[in-house]
CSV table of C-alpha atoms in Angstrom, one decimal:
chain,number,residue,atom,x,y,z
A,1,MET,CA,0.0,0.0,0.0
A,2,LYS,CA,1.3,3.5,-0.9
A,3,THR,CA,2.2,5.8,2.0
A,4,ASN,CA,1.1,9.4,1.6
A,5,ASN,CA,3.3,12.1,3.3
A,6,LEU,CA,1.6,15.3,4.4
A,7,THR,CA,3.3,18.4,5.8
A,8,THR,CA,1.1,20.7,7.8
A,9,LYS,CA,1.4,23.6,10.2
A,10,ARG,CA,-0.4,21.7,13.1
A,11,PHE,CA,-1.3,18.3,14.5
A,12,VAL,CA,-4.4,17.1,12.7
A,13,ILE,CA,-6.7,14.0,12.7
A,14,ARG,CA,-9.2,14.2,9.8
A,15,LYS,CA,-12.0,11.8,8.9
A,16,SER,CA,-11.0,12.3,5.2
A,17,LEU,CA,-7.5,10.9,5.9
A,18,ILE,CA,-8.7,7.7,7.7
A,19,GLY,CA,-7.5,4.7,5.9
A,20,GLU,CA,-5.3,6.7,3.5
A,21,ASN,CA,-2.0,5.5,5.1
A,22,THR,CA,-0.8,9.0,5.7
A,23,ILE,CA,2.3,10.0,7.6
A,24,ILE,CA,2.0,13.6,8.8
A,25,THR,CA,4.9,16.0,9.7
A,26,PHE,CA,4.5,19.4,11.3
A,27,THR,CA,6.7,22.0,12.9
A,28,ASN,CA,5.3,24.1,15.7
A,29,SER,CA,6.2,27.8,16.5
A,30,LYS,CA,9.0,26.6,18.8
A,31,ASN,CA,10.6,24.9,15.7
A,32,ILE,CA,10.0,21.4,17.1
A,33,THR,CA,9.1,18.9,14.4
A,34,TYR,CA,6.7,16.0,15.0
A,35,THR,CA,6.0,13.1,12.7
A,36,TYR,CA,3.2,10.6,13.2
A,37,ASP,CA,1.1,7.9,11.5
A,38,HIS,CA,-2.4,9.4,11.2
A,39,ASP,CA,-4.2,6.0,11.1
A,40,GLU,CA,-2.3,4.6,14.1
A,41,ILE,CA,-3.2,7.6,16.3
A,42,TYR,CA,-6.8,7.6,15.0
A,43,SER,CA,-7.3,3.8,15.5
A,44,THR,CA,-5.7,3.9,19.0
A,45,TYR,CA,-7.9,6.8,20.2
A,46,GLN,CA,-10.9,6.4,17.9
A,47,GLU,CA,-13.4,6.5,20.8
A,48,LYS,CA,-11.8,9.7,22.1
A,49,PHE,CA,-11.9,11.5,18.7
A,50,GLU,CA,-15.4,10.3,17.9
A,51,SER,CA,-16.8,11.7,21.2
A,52,MET,CA,-15.2,15.1,20.6
A,53,LYS,CA,-17.7,17.8,19.5
A,54,CYS,CA,-15.2,19.4,17.1
A,55,PHE,CA,-14.7,16.0,15.4
A,56,GLN,CA,-18.4,15.4,15.1
A,57,GLU,CA,-19.1,18.9,13.8
A,58,TYR,CA,-16.0,19.6,11.6
A,59,LYS,CA,-14.8,16.1,11.0
A,60,SER,CA,-11.3,17.0,12.3
A,61,TYR,CA,-9.3,17.6,15.4
A,62,THR,CA,-6.3,20.0,15.3
A,63,ASN,CA,-3.7,21.3,17.8
A,64,SER,CA,-1.3,24.0,16.5
A,65,ASN,CA,1.3,23.7,19.2
A,66,THR,CA,2.0,20.0,19.9
A,67,VAL,CA,0.8,16.4,19.7
A,68,PRO,CA,-1.8,16.0,22.4
A,69,ALA,CA,-0.4,14.4,25.6
A,70,PHE,CA,-2.6,11.3,25.1
A,71,ALA,CA,-1.0,10.5,21.7
A,72,ARG,CA,2.7,11.6,22.3
A,73,ASN,CA,3.8,8.0,22.8
A,74,LEU,CA,2.8,7.4,19.1
A,75,ALA,CA,4.6,10.4,17.6
A,76,GLU,CA,8.3,10.9,16.8
A,77,ILE,CA,9.9,14.2,17.8
A,78,VAL,CA,12.6,15.2,15.4
C-alpha cells in the first residue's frame, strides 16, 4: 500500500484521511518537528476522537502547538 506524506502547520486528525496510510509531519512555533502515523493515532484513540464535539461537527481535530499528551507516545519528535 502506498504511503502518503503530508506536511502541515499543526497536528491534525481528519475523517477524510482515515485509511489513507498518511504520515504527517508538522513543525510548531518553537521549531519542534513531529512526525506521526495518522491512522495509528486515530485507531488507537478512535473513541476519544469520535466523542469530541469538534470531530463530530468539523470532521477533524487540530492542535497547533504540539501532539496531544494522550498521543505523544505514538509520535516521533525530530
